[in-house]
Each structure stands twice: as C-alpha cells, then as structure tokens.
CSV table of C-alpha atoms in Angstrom, one decimal:
chain,number,residue,atom,x,y,z
A,1,MET,CA,17.0,160.5,28.7
A,2,ASN,CA,17.9,164.1,29.6
A,3,SER,CA,15.1,166.6,29.3
A,4,ASN,CA,17.5,169.6,29.2
A,5,PRO,CA,18.5,171.4,26.0
A,6,LEU,CA,21.6,170.0,24.3
A,7,THR,CA,24.3,172.5,23.3
A,8,LEU,CA,27.2,171.3,21.1
A,9,THR,CA,30.2,173.5,20.1
A,10,LEU,CA,32.1,172.4,17.0
A,11,THR,CA,35.2,173.8,15.4
A,12,PHE,CA,36.1,173.3,11.8
A,13,SER,CA,39.6,173.5,10.4
A,14,ARG,CA,39.7,175.5,7.2
A,15,GLU,CA,42.9,176.1,5.4
A,16,HIS,CA,44.1,179.7,4.9
A,17,GLN,CA,41.4,181.2,7.1
A,18,CYS,CA,42.8,183.4,9.8
A,19,ASP,CA,39.6,185.1,11.1
A,20,GLN,CA,37.7,183.3,13.9
A,21,LEU,CA,34.0,183.4,13.1
A,22,THR,CA,31.3,181.8,15.3
A,23,ARG,CA,27.8,181.0,14.3
A,24,THR,CA,25.1,180.0,16.8
A,25,LEU,CA,22.3,177.8,15.5
A,26,HIS,CA,19.0,176.7,17.0
A,27,LEU,CA,17.3,173.4,16.2
A,28,THR,CA,13.6,173.3,17.0
A,29,LEU,CA,10.3,171.8,15.9
A,30,GLY,CA,8.5,173.6,13.1
A,31,GLU,CA,5.7,173.4,10.7
A,32,HIS,CA,7.6,172.1,7.6
A,33,SER,CA,7.9,168.5,6.5
A,34,THR,CA,11.5,169.2,5.4
A,35,LEU,CA,14.4,170.8,7.2
A,36,THR,CA,14.2,174.6,6.9
A,37,VAL,CA,16.8,177.2,7.7
A,38,ASN,CA,15.7,180.6,8.8
A,39,GLN,CA,18.5,183.2,9.2
A,40,ASP,CA,16.1,186.0,10.1
A,41,VAL,CA,15.7,185.2,13.8
A,42,SER,CA,16.7,186.9,17.1
A,43,ASP,CA,19.2,185.4,19.6
A,44,PHE,CA,20.7,183.1,17.0
A,45,ASN,CA,22.3,183.4,13.6
A,46,ALA,CA,19.9,180.8,12.3
A,47,GLU,CA,17.0,178.6,13.2
A,48,ILE,CA,16.7,175.1,11.8
A,49,SER,CA,13.3,173.4,12.1
A,50,LYS,CA,11.2,170.5,10.9
A,51,ARG,CA,7.9,169.0,12.0
A,52,VAL,CA,9.5,165.7,13.1
A,53,ILE,CA,13.2,165.0,13.7
A,54,ALA,CA,14.4,161.5,12.8
A,55,VAL,CA,17.9,159.9,12.6
A,56,ALA,CA,18.1,161.0,8.9
A,57,ASP,CA,17.5,164.6,9.9
A,58,ILE,CA,20.3,164.5,12.5
A,59,GLN,CA,22.6,163.4,9.7
A,60,ASP,CA,21.3,166.0,7.3
A,61,VAL,CA,21.5,168.8,10.0
A,62,GLY,CA,25.2,168.1,10.3
A,63,TYR,CA,25.7,168.3,6.5
A,64,LEU,CA,23.4,171.3,6.3
A,65,ILE,CA,25.0,173.5,8.9
A,66,ALA,CA,28.5,172.8,7.5
A,67,THR,CA,27.5,173.6,3.9
A,68,THR,CA,25.4,176.7,4.8
A,69,PHE,CA,27.8,178.5,7.1
A,70,THR,CA,30.9,178.0,5.1
A,71,GLN,CA,32.8,180.9,6.6
A,72,ALA,CA,32.4,179.9,10.2
A,73,THR,CA,35.2,178.3,12.1
A,74,THR,CA,33.0,177.5,15.1
A,75,LEU,CA,29.5,176.3,15.1
A,76,GLN,CA,27.4,176.3,18.3
A,77,LEU,CA,24.3,174.2,18.0
A,78,CYS,CA,21.5,174.5,20.6
A,79,ILE,CA,18.9,171.7,20.4
A,80,ASP,CA,15.5,172.2,22.1
A,81,ALA,CA,14.9,169.9,25.1
A,82,ASP,CA,11.9,168.1,23.6
A,83,ILE,CA,13.9,167.2,20.5
A,84,ALA,CA,17.1,166.4,22.4
A,85,ALA,CA,15.2,163.9,24.6
A,86,ARG,CA,14.2,161.8,21.6
A,87,PHE,CA,17.7,160.4,21.2
A,88,LYS,CA,20.6,159.5,23.4
A,89,ARG,CA,23.4,162.1,23.6
A,90,GLN,CA,25.8,159.7,21.9
A,91,GLN,CA,23.3,159.3,19.0
A,92,TRP,CA,23.2,163.0,18.5
A,93,LEU,CA,27.0,163.2,18.5
A,94,LYS,CA,27.6,160.2,16.2
A,95,TRP,CA,25.1,161.2,13.5
A,96,LEU,CA,25.9,165.0,13.6
A,97,SER,CA,29.5,164.1,13.2
A,98,PHE,CA,28.6,161.8,10.3
A,99,GLY,CA,26.8,164.6,8.4
A,100,LEU,CA,29.5,167.1,9.2
A,101,ALA,CA,32.3,164.8,8.0
A,102,LEU,CA,30.5,164.3,4.6
A,103,SER,CA,30.1,168.0,3.9
A,104,ASN,CA,33.0,168.6,1.6
A,105,TYR,CA,32.9,165.4,-0.4
A,106,HIS,CA,32.6,165.7,-4.2
A,107,TYR,CA,33.5,162.9,-6.5
A,108,ARG,CA,36.3,163.9,-8.8
A,109,HIS,CA,37.1,161.7,-11.8
A,110,SER,CA,40.5,160.1,-11.9
A,111,ASN,CA,41.9,157.5,-14.4
A,112,SER,CA,43.1,155.5,-11.3
A,113,PRO,CA,40.9,153.0,-9.5
A,114,LEU,CA,42.5,154.1,-6.2
A,115,LEU,CA,40.1,155.7,-3.7
A,116,THR,CA,40.6,159.2,-2.3
A,117,PRO,CA,37.7,160.0,0.1
A,118,THR,CA,38.1,163.2,2.0
A,119,LEU,CA,36.4,164.1,5.3
A,120,ALA,CA,35.7,167.6,6.6
A,121,ASP,CA,37.7,168.2,9.7
A,122,PHE,CA,35.5,169.0,12.6
A,123,THR,CA,36.3,168.8,16.3
A,124,LEU,CA,34.0,168.7,19.3
A,125,LEU,CA,34.9,171.1,22.1
A,126,ASN,CA,34.6,170.6,25.8
A,127,ALA,CA,33.9,166.9,25.4
A,128,ASP,CA,34.5,164.0,27.7
A,129,ALA,CA,35.8,160.6,26.6
A,130,SER,CA,32.4,159.2,25.9
A,131,ASP,CA,31.4,162.2,23.8
A,132,ASN,CA,34.6,162.1,21.8
A,133,THR,CA,34.2,158.3,21.1
A,134,ALA,CA,30.7,158.9,19.7
A,135,PHE,CA,31.9,161.8,17.6
A,136,GLU,CA,34.9,159.8,16.3
A,137,ASN,CA,32.6,156.9,15.5
A,138,GLY,CA,30.6,159.2,13.3
A,139,LYS,CA,33.7,160.1,11.3
A,140,ILE,CA,34.6,156.4,11.0
A,141,LEU,CA,31.1,155.7,9.5
A,142,ALA,CA,31.4,158.7,7.2
A,143,HIS,CA,34.8,157.6,5.9
A,144,SER,CA,33.6,154.0,5.4
A,145,GLN,CA,30.5,155.2,3.5
A,146,LEU,CA,32.7,157.4,1.3
A,147,ILE,CA,34.8,154.3,0.4
A,148,ALA,CA,31.6,152.7,-0.9
A,149,ARG,CA,30.6,155.9,-2.7
A,150,GLU,CA,34.0,156.2,-4.4
A,151,LEU,CA,33.8,152.6,-5.6
A,152,THR,CA,30.3,153.1,-7.0
A,153,ASN,CA,31.1,156.5,-8.5
A,154,LYS,CA,33.9,155.2,-10.6
A,155,PRO,CA,33.1,154.2,-14.2
A,156,GLY,CA,33.3,150.7,-15.6
A,157,ASN,CA,36.3,151.5,-17.7
A,158,ILE,CA,38.3,152.3,-14.6
A,159,LEU,CA,36.7,150.0,-12.0
A,160,TYR,CA,36.3,146.4,-13.1
A,161,PRO,CA,36.8,143.2,-11.1
A,162,GLN,CA,40.6,143.2,-11.1
A,163,SER,CA,40.9,146.9,-10.4
A,164,PHE,CA,38.2,146.7,-7.7
A,165,VAL,CA,40.4,144.3,-5.8
A,166,GLU,CA,43.5,146.5,-6.4
A,167,ALA,CA,41.6,149.6,-5.1
A,168,VAL,CA,40.5,147.8,-1.9
A,169,ALA,CA,43.9,146.3,-1.3
A,170,ALA,CA,45.4,149.8,-1.6
A,171,LEU,CA,43.2,150.9,1.4
A,172,ALA,CA,45.3,148.6,3.6
A,173,ILE,CA,42.5,148.4,6.1
A,174,ASN,CA,43.9,147.6,9.6
A,175,ASN,CA,43.0,144.2,11.0
A,176,ILE,CA,41.7,142.9,7.7
A,177,GLU,CA,43.2,140.0,5.8
A,178,LEU,CA,42.6,140.3,2.0
A,179,SER,CA,42.6,137.4,-0.4
A,180,TYR,CA,40.8,136.6,-3.7
A,181,LEU,CA,40.0,133.8,-6.2
A,182,ASN,CA,40.7,134.4,-9.9
A,183,ASP,CA,39.1,132.9,-13.0
A,184,ALA,CA,41.2,129.8,-13.0
A,185,MET,CA,40.6,129.1,-9.3
A,186,MET,CA,36.9,129.5,-9.6
A,187,LEU,CA,36.6,127.4,-12.7
A,188,LYS,CA,38.6,124.6,-11.0
A,189,GLN,CA,36.3,124.8,-8.0
A,190,GLY,CA,33.1,124.8,-10.0
A,191,PHE,CA,31.7,128.3,-9.7
A,192,GLY,CA,29.4,127.7,-12.7
A,193,GLY,CA,26.9,130.4,-11.8
A,194,LEU,CA,29.4,133.3,-11.3
A,195,MET,CA,31.7,132.2,-14.2
A,196,SER,CA,28.7,131.8,-16.6
A,197,ILE,CA,28.1,135.6,-16.2
A,198,ALA,CA,31.8,136.5,-16.4
A,199,GLN,CA,32.4,134.5,-19.6
A,200,GLY,CA,30.9,137.1,-21.9
A,201,SER,CA,33.5,139.8,-20.9
A,202,ASP,CA,37.1,140.2,-21.7
A,203,ARG,CA,37.6,141.2,-18.0
A,204,GLU,CA,38.5,138.4,-15.6
A,205,ALA,CA,36.2,137.8,-12.6
A,206,ARG,CA,37.2,137.9,-9.0
A,207,LEU,CA,35.9,136.7,-5.7
A,208,LEU,CA,37.3,139.1,-3.1
A,209,CYS,CA,37.5,138.0,0.5
A,210,LEU,CA,38.0,140.4,3.4
A,211,ASP,CA,38.4,138.6,6.8
A,212,TYR,CA,38.2,140.6,10.0
A,213,HIS,CA,39.1,138.0,12.7
A,214,PRO,CA,39.6,139.5,16.2
A,215,GLN,CA,40.9,137.3,19.1
A,216,ASP,CA,38.1,135.1,20.6
A,217,PRO,CA,35.2,136.3,18.4
A,218,LYS,CA,31.7,136.0,19.9
A,219,PHE,CA,30.3,134.6,16.6
A,220,THR,CA,30.8,134.9,12.8
A,221,VAL,CA,28.9,136.9,10.3
A,222,ALA,CA,29.4,136.5,6.5
A,223,LEU,CA,28.5,139.5,4.4
A,224,VAL,CA,28.0,138.8,0.7
A,225,GLY,CA,27.9,141.6,-1.9
A,226,LYS,CA,26.9,141.5,-5.6
A,227,GLY,CA,29.7,143.2,-7.5
A,228,VAL,CA,28.6,143.5,-11.2
A,229,THR,CA,31.0,146.3,-12.1
A,230,PHE,CA,29.0,147.0,-15.3
A,231,ASP,CA,25.7,145.3,-16.3
A,232,SER,CA,24.8,145.6,-20.0
A,233,GLY,CA,22.2,142.8,-19.5
A,234,GLY,CA,24.4,140.4,-21.6
A,235,ILE,CA,22.6,138.8,-24.6
A,236,SER,CA,19.3,140.0,-23.0
A,237,ILE,CA,20.7,143.6,-23.5
A,238,LYS,CA,19.1,146.4,-21.5
A,239,GLN,CA,17.3,149.4,-23.0
A,240,PRO,CA,19.7,152.3,-23.7
A,241,ARG,CA,17.9,154.6,-21.1
A,242,TYR,CA,19.7,154.6,-17.8
A,243,MET,CA,22.2,152.0,-19.0
A,244,SER,CA,25.0,154.4,-18.1
A,245,THR,CA,24.0,154.0,-14.5
A,246,MET,CA,24.7,150.3,-14.5
A,247,LYS,CA,28.2,151.0,-13.3
A,248,VAL,CA,26.6,151.1,-9.8
A,249,ASP,CA,25.4,147.5,-10.1
A,250,MET,CA,28.3,146.6,-7.7
A,251,GLY,CA,26.7,148.7,-4.9
A,252,GLY,CA,26.3,145.6,-2.7
A,253,ALA,CA,29.9,144.8,-3.0
A,254,ALA,CA,30.9,148.4,-2.3
A,255,ALA,CA,28.7,148.4,0.8
A,256,VAL,CA,30.4,145.2,2.1
A,257,VAL,CA,33.8,146.9,1.7
A,258,GLY,CA,32.6,150.0,3.4
A,259,ALA,CA,31.1,148.0,6.3
A,260,LEU,CA,34.3,145.9,6.7
A,261,ASN,CA,36.3,149.1,7.0
A,262,ALA,CA,33.9,150.4,9.7
A,263,ILE,CA,33.7,147.1,11.6
A,264,ALA,CA,37.5,146.8,11.7
A,265,GLN,CA,38.0,150.5,12.8
A,266,LEU,CA,35.3,150.1,15.5
A,267,GLN,CA,37.0,146.8,16.6
A,268,LEU,CA,33.8,144.9,17.0
A,269,PRO,CA,34.3,141.6,19.0
A,270,ILE,CA,33.0,139.3,16.2
A,271,ARG,CA,34.5,137.7,13.1
A,272,VAL,CA,33.1,139.2,9.9
A,273,ILE,CA,33.8,137.8,6.5
A,274,GLY,CA,33.2,140.1,3.5
A,275,LEU,CA,32.8,138.3,0.2
A,276,CYS,CA,32.3,140.2,-3.1
A,277,GLY,CA,31.5,138.4,-6.3
A,278,LEU,CA,33.0,140.6,-9.0
A,279,VAL,CA,32.0,140.2,-12.6
A,280,GLU,CA,31.3,142.3,-15.7
A,281,ASN,CA,28.1,141.2,-17.6
A,282,MET,CA,28.7,141.8,-21.3
A,283,PRO,CA,27.3,140.5,-24.6
A,284,SER,CA,29.7,138.7,-26.9
A,285,GLY,CA,30.2,135.5,-28.8
A,286,LYS,CA,31.3,133.9,-25.6
A,287,ALA,CA,28.4,135.1,-23.5
A,288,ILE,CA,25.8,132.9,-21.9
A,289,LYS,CA,22.4,132.7,-23.7
A,290,PRO,CA,18.8,132.4,-22.6
A,291,GLY,CA,17.9,128.7,-22.5
A,292,ASP,CA,21.5,127.6,-21.5
A,293,VAL,CA,21.8,125.3,-18.5
A,294,VAL,CA,24.5,126.0,-16.0
A,295,THR,CA,25.8,123.8,-13.2
A,296,MET,CA,26.2,125.8,-10.0
A,297,LEU,CA,28.9,125.4,-7.3
A,298,ASN,CA,26.5,123.3,-5.3
A,299,LYS,CA,25.9,121.1,-8.3
A,300,THR,CA,22.3,122.4,-9.0
A,301,ASN,CA,21.6,122.6,-12.7
A,302,VAL,CA,20.0,126.0,-13.5
A,303,GLU,CA,18.2,127.0,-16.7
A,304,ILE,CA,18.9,130.6,-17.8
A,305,ILE,CA,15.8,132.6,-18.7
A,306,THR,CA,17.3,136.1,-19.1
A,307,THR,CA,21.0,137.0,-18.9
A,308,ASP,CA,19.9,140.3,-17.3
A,309,ALA,CA,19.1,138.3,-14.2
A,310,GLU,CA,22.8,137.9,-13.6
A,311,GLY,CA,23.2,139.0,-10.0
A,312,ARG,CA,21.4,136.0,-8.5
A,313,MET,CA,23.7,133.6,-10.3
A,314,VAL,CA,26.8,135.4,-8.8
A,315,LEU,CA,25.2,135.5,-5.4
A,316,ALA,CA,24.1,131.9,-5.3
A,317,ASP,CA,27.6,130.6,-5.9
A,318,VAL,CA,29.2,133.0,-3.3
A,319,LEU,CA,26.5,132.2,-0.7
A,320,HIS,CA,27.2,128.5,-1.1
A,321,TYR,CA,31.0,129.2,-0.8
A,322,ALA,CA,30.5,131.3,2.3
A,323,GLN,CA,28.6,128.5,4.0
A,324,GLN,CA,31.1,125.8,3.0
A,325,HIS,CA,34.2,127.6,3.9
A,326,TYR,CA,33.2,129.7,6.9
A,327,GLN,CA,30.1,128.1,8.5
A,328,PRO,CA,28.9,131.6,9.7
A,329,ASP,CA,26.3,132.0,12.4
A,330,TYR,CA,24.6,134.7,10.3
A,331,LEU,CA,24.7,135.0,6.5
A,332,VAL,CA,23.7,138.3,4.9
A,333,ASP,CA,23.7,139.2,1.2
A,334,ILE,CA,23.1,142.7,-0.3
A,335,ALA,CA,22.6,143.4,-3.9
A,336,THR,CA,21.2,145.9,-6.4
A,337,LEU,CA,19.2,143.0,-7.7
A,338,THR,CA,15.7,143.7,-9.1
A,339,GLY,CA,14.0,146.7,-10.6
A,340,GLY,CA,10.8,145.4,-9.0
A,341,THR,CA,12.0,146.5,-5.6
A,342,GLY,CA,12.4,150.1,-6.7
A,343,ILE,CA,9.0,150.0,-8.4
A,344,ALA,CA,7.4,148.7,-5.2
A,345,LEU,CA,9.2,150.7,-2.6
A,346,GLY,CA,10.8,153.7,-4.4
A,347,LYS,CA,13.6,155.4,-2.5
A,348,ALA,CA,11.9,154.8,0.9
A,349,TYR,CA,13.1,151.3,1.6
A,350,ALA,CA,15.2,148.4,0.4
A,351,SER,CA,13.5,145.1,0.5
A,352,LEU,CA,14.3,142.4,3.0
A,353,MET,CA,13.7,138.6,2.8
A,354,GLY,CA,15.1,135.7,4.7
A,355,ASN,CA,14.5,132.5,6.7
A,356,ASP,CA,15.0,133.6,10.3
A,357,ASN,CA,12.5,136.0,11.9
A,358,ASN,CA,14.9,137.1,14.6
A,359,LEU,CA,17.5,138.0,12.1
A,360,ILE,CA,14.9,139.8,10.0
A,361,ALA,CA,13.8,141.8,13.0
A,362,SER,CA,17.4,142.7,13.9
A,363,ALA,CA,18.0,144.0,10.3
A,364,GLN,CA,14.8,146.1,10.5
A,365,THR,CA,16.0,147.6,13.8
A,366,ALA,CA,19.4,148.3,12.4
A,367,GLY,CA,17.8,150.0,9.4
A,368,GLN,CA,15.8,152.3,11.6
A,369,ALA,CA,18.8,153.1,13.8
A,370,CYS,CA,21.0,154.3,10.9
A,371,SER,CA,18.2,155.5,8.5
A,372,GLU,CA,18.7,152.8,5.9
A,373,PRO,CA,15.3,151.3,6.4
A,374,LEU,CA,14.1,147.9,5.2
A,375,TRP,CA,10.7,146.5,4.2
A,376,PRO,CA,10.0,142.8,4.6
A,377,MET,CA,8.8,140.8,1.6
A,378,PRO,CA,7.9,137.0,1.4
A,379,THR,CA,9.7,134.1,-0.3
A,380,GLY,CA,8.6,130.6,-1.2
A,381,GLY,CA,5.0,129.5,-1.7
A,382,MET,CA,3.7,130.7,-5.1
A,383,PHE,CA,7.0,132.3,-6.0
A,384,THR,CA,8.5,128.8,-6.2
A,385,THR,CA,6.3,128.0,-9.2
A,386,ALA,CA,8.2,130.6,-11.3
A,387,LEU,CA,11.4,128.6,-10.8
A,388,GLU,CA,10.1,125.2,-12.1
A,389,SER,CA,12.0,124.1,-15.2
A,390,ASP,CA,11.3,121.4,-17.8
A,391,PHE,CA,15.0,121.2,-18.6
A,392,ALA,CA,17.0,121.6,-15.3
A,393,ASP,CA,16.7,121.3,-11.6
A,394,LEU,CA,15.7,124.9,-11.4
A,395,ARG,CA,15.3,127.9,-13.6
A,396,HIS,CA,16.6,131.2,-12.3
A,397,GLY,CA,13.6,133.4,-12.9
A,398,SER,CA,10.4,133.8,-14.8
A,399,GLU,CA,9.4,135.1,-18.2
A,400,GLU,CA,6.9,137.3,-16.3
A,401,PRO,CA,7.9,140.2,-14.0
A,402,ASP,CA,5.3,139.4,-11.3
A,403,GLY,CA,6.9,139.5,-7.8
A,404,SER,CA,10.4,139.7,-9.2
A,405,PRO,CA,12.1,140.6,-5.9
A,406,CYS,CA,10.4,137.7,-4.2
A,407,VAL,CA,11.1,135.3,-7.0
A,408,ALA,CA,14.8,136.3,-7.0
A,409,ALA,CA,15.1,135.8,-3.2
A,410,THR,CA,13.3,132.4,-3.5
A,411,PHE,CA,15.9,131.4,-6.0
A,412,LEU,CA,18.7,132.3,-3.6
A,413,GLU,CA,17.0,130.4,-0.8
A,414,HIS,CA,17.6,127.2,-2.7
A,415,PHE,CA,21.3,127.7,-2.1
A,416,ILE,CA,20.9,128.2,1.7
A,417,GLN,CA,21.4,125.2,4.0
A,418,PRO,CA,18.3,124.4,6.2
A,419,ASP,CA,20.0,125.4,9.5
A,420,GLN,CA,21.7,128.6,8.1
A,421,LYS,CA,20.3,131.9,9.4
A,422,TRP,CA,20.1,134.1,6.3
A,423,ILE,CA,18.7,137.4,5.0
A,424,HIS,CA,18.7,139.0,1.6
A,425,ILE,CA,18.7,142.8,1.1
A,426,ASP,CA,17.6,144.1,-2.4
A,427,SER,CA,18.8,147.7,-2.6
A,428,ALA,CA,18.3,148.2,-6.3
A,429,ALA,CA,16.9,151.8,-6.0
A,430,MET,CA,19.1,153.0,-3.2
A,431,SER,CA,22.6,153.3,-4.6
A,432,LEU,CA,21.8,156.4,-6.8
A,433,GLY,CA,19.4,159.3,-7.0
A,434,MET,CA,18.8,159.8,-3.3
A,435,ASN,CA,19.1,163.6,-3.5
A,436,HIS,CA,16.0,164.1,-1.3
A,437,ARG,CA,18.6,163.7,1.4
A,438,LYS,CA,21.0,166.6,2.2
A,439,ILE,CA,23.9,164.2,2.6
A,440,TYR,CA,23.4,162.9,-0.9
A,441,PRO,CA,23.2,166.0,-3.1
A,442,ARG,CA,24.5,164.2,-6.2
A,443,ALA,CA,26.0,160.9,-7.5
A,444,THR,CA,26.0,157.7,-5.5
A,445,THR,CA,25.2,156.9,-1.8
A,446,GLY,CA,27.2,154.0,-0.6
A,447,TYR,CA,23.9,152.6,0.7
A,448,GLY,CA,24.3,149.5,2.9
A,449,THR,CA,27.5,150.5,4.6
A,450,LEU,CA,25.7,151.9,7.6
A,451,LEU,CA,23.1,149.1,7.6
A,452,LEU,CA,25.5,146.2,7.6
A,453,THR,CA,27.7,147.8,10.3
A,454,GLU,CA,24.7,148.6,12.5
A,455,LEU,CA,23.3,145.1,12.0
A,456,CYS,CA,26.5,143.6,13.3
A,457,GLN,CA,26.3,145.9,16.3
A,458,GLN,CA,22.7,144.9,16.9
A,459,LEU,CA,23.6,141.2,16.8
A,460,ILE,CA,26.4,141.9,19.4
A,461,LEU,CA,23.9,143.6,21.7
A,462,GLN,CA,21.5,140.7,21.4
A,463,ASP,CA,24.2,138.2,22.1
A,464,ARG,CA,25.1,140.0,25.3
A,465,LEU,CA,21.4,140.1,26.4
A,466,HIS,CA,21.2,136.3,26.0
A,467,GLN,CA,24.3,135.5,28.0
C-alpha cells in the first residue's frame, strides 16, 4: 500500500449557489474515541481526528464533512500517510463517496408507497478511470441502502405486502426480473407456515422474487428476507412499548431489495435470487393461535408456541421454496428475528449462524469490509430440545427465552437440505436506533444491504482464487 499522504478533491453541486467556496480538511490520528472536528487549526480549515480509523469512520467522515461544511462547493481532504496506508485507495474512495452521498437524505412522509431516495451530488476531481469507478460504486451502494431505508421508514398503513411489491416494481431495476406469488398461489402450493401468519390480517400476503441472471453466471446465490410489514405479535400480542417500531420488521426483506439493486448495478457475474416473504401479523378471529399445528411447505407439522415468533414460519417456507426452485450454491437469509440477539450483542453486531464454516467465514469477512459486522452463534445440540413437541413433528420455539436466537436458527435448520450451504443473519437490533453512527442520525438504517452485496463479492473473489 502507498505510504504517502492521500489528498482528494471533491466538488458538490448545490442549487442556487453562485459563489465558489473551498474548504481544506485534514484527517489525522488523535486522542478521542469518536470522530472529532476541530476548526481552530492552522494550515487547514478543519482537522478531523480519531484514535483509530476503521471502515465505519471513513463512511462517517464523508457524511460529517458534507454536513459540517454546508456552504462549501469544493472540499479538499488530506489524509495522513499512516492512516491512508491502512486501506487501499479504492476503499477510501468508495466509502467516502458512500458517506458523502447519504449526507442530504431525510425521510419525508408520503401517502404513496413509492420510493424517492435522494443522493447528494458530489464529483471527484482529477481522477482516473479506476478512481472514478470506486467513487461511483460508493454512490451505487448509498442509493441501494437508501432504497432499503425508504422501505423500512414507511409506516404499515402505507407499506404492506401488496404495496411493498408495487414500490419495488416501480423502481424498475435494470437487469432484474420481478415476479410474485399471491395468497391463492401460495395456498395452492402449500405455504402453510407463511400463510398461517398472514391469515390473521385483512392484507394479502406476497412472495416477491427478484431474479438477477447475467449471461453465464459463475454460481447462484439465493437471498431470503423476512418481510413482516407490521408485527403486532398476533394473538400473543406485544407490549405497547415500542410496538410502533414494528413497522421495521421487514428490514430483512428491505435489505434483500437494496442488495439486489446494488448487485444489478455493479453487474456482478453471478446469478442472485432475492426472495421476500411478505406478511402482516395481526390478531383477529382468523388469526393462528398458540397450540395450533401447521403443515409447512415441506410437509413438516409444526406446533405453534407463540404467534409472536412469526418470522421463522415465514422464512422456513421461503427457504424450502428457494432450494426447490433454484437449487442455489449458497443460501442466505436475513431477518429481524429475535429480541435475544439485541440483548446479547446490542448495536455492535448482528448474529450469524449456519451449517458451512467457509460461508460463515466469508460472511464475517464481508461484515468487517463494509462495517456491518457479524458475531457467530451456535445451532443444534441442546437447542434442539426446545423444539421437541408432543403434538407435532416439531414445535417452532420454546416457552422459555433461553438462547432464543440459537433456538430460532435451529428451527430454520430443519428446513435446510443436508448438502445446502446456508447461513442465517439475525439483525433484530440493527434496523433502527443506530444513531451512534454519523450516517444514521435518525430513523432506520437499511442494515444488511451492504453486507449482502459485499458477501456476494467475497464469494466471487473466492471462486476466482479456487479456479
């Protein structure tokens, strides 16, 4: 890596601003554990410092300089050599661009489900083709994450399964074939798990499929997202506190949509199937009850313990469908699944479970590379005991909260074929309330968009190394 200082010059298009104003900024190591801006320095207009600089800080620096120096039309960033050497030049450019592009996003409510993400318009000056590609890739990732944020920000009265599909269809993502299954189709095919959750709502369910299929793909990845557009808990109704945030229980599905947008725009040489199981979990006279037994798509009979453990029922059917219809080389699901993950890991990590050590390692590498980190947790063993039922082949959880993320993943593992490489990402705490990051000052995060995209890129790199 280069041991010289890195200087980047950026221009920003601002409407109705005639005066050209340049601000010079210095990024250096400092004593603080958080990013600090000091505008009382010589030689520069401001000095930005932190004790250790990670990928998250590069993203946040982009956002910070754009939102701090709001009158500037040109920003010149000088990065000390010892910091610059820690990352490749293209990483600096991609993640700075990502943070810059997010800097003017604020969710504004609309009664339409259609998505209107807006990027800040920065340009990199004096750049070669490689630099421009990295900078543009940062914008693609920002736009893709904003798609996921817009979906999760919208309230449940505006965004529900049918309108979720309509919103994604209206994006008209290049190189993506969109299709879906409706209630009648899924009932006919036997989606007993997904439809048991949907039956309590007046809103129809949907299974959304986004198929990115380039010519001669190297391999196939299936991405499955939990899309509970509102989760009341059903008959096992939730406590009132924080129930208003349950509109983000479709964060996994939103991340899948965002990732498919990025993957298609980046033109990755693999086939990627995005599957979103979309339901609304409501209490009613038609709703499923604790103690009911449901026959899943793979014909397993499952005893319901609590209707607030609805996401795993949706995911189990969609995971089985993905394997039967697409035979993917890699199967990944992501879901805001258990409160236990947030209790255990807070906002630092999402939890990671699976049946293939290499795929687990690739996901961890991807999480570090994009600053959406993962912490591995176990499945099977003692967690299987919680799923033993006197009344069915399986019960879908336990009356006790012990090890709930691991119990949920162990349940899902029953629907994974023995030779299928699979991982499960429980992102329950990550879709909302991440305002310790500059790029997420308020509202939702679109967590998982970067992670799923980076994971696909990691798998491509590994495939090339093994050829």
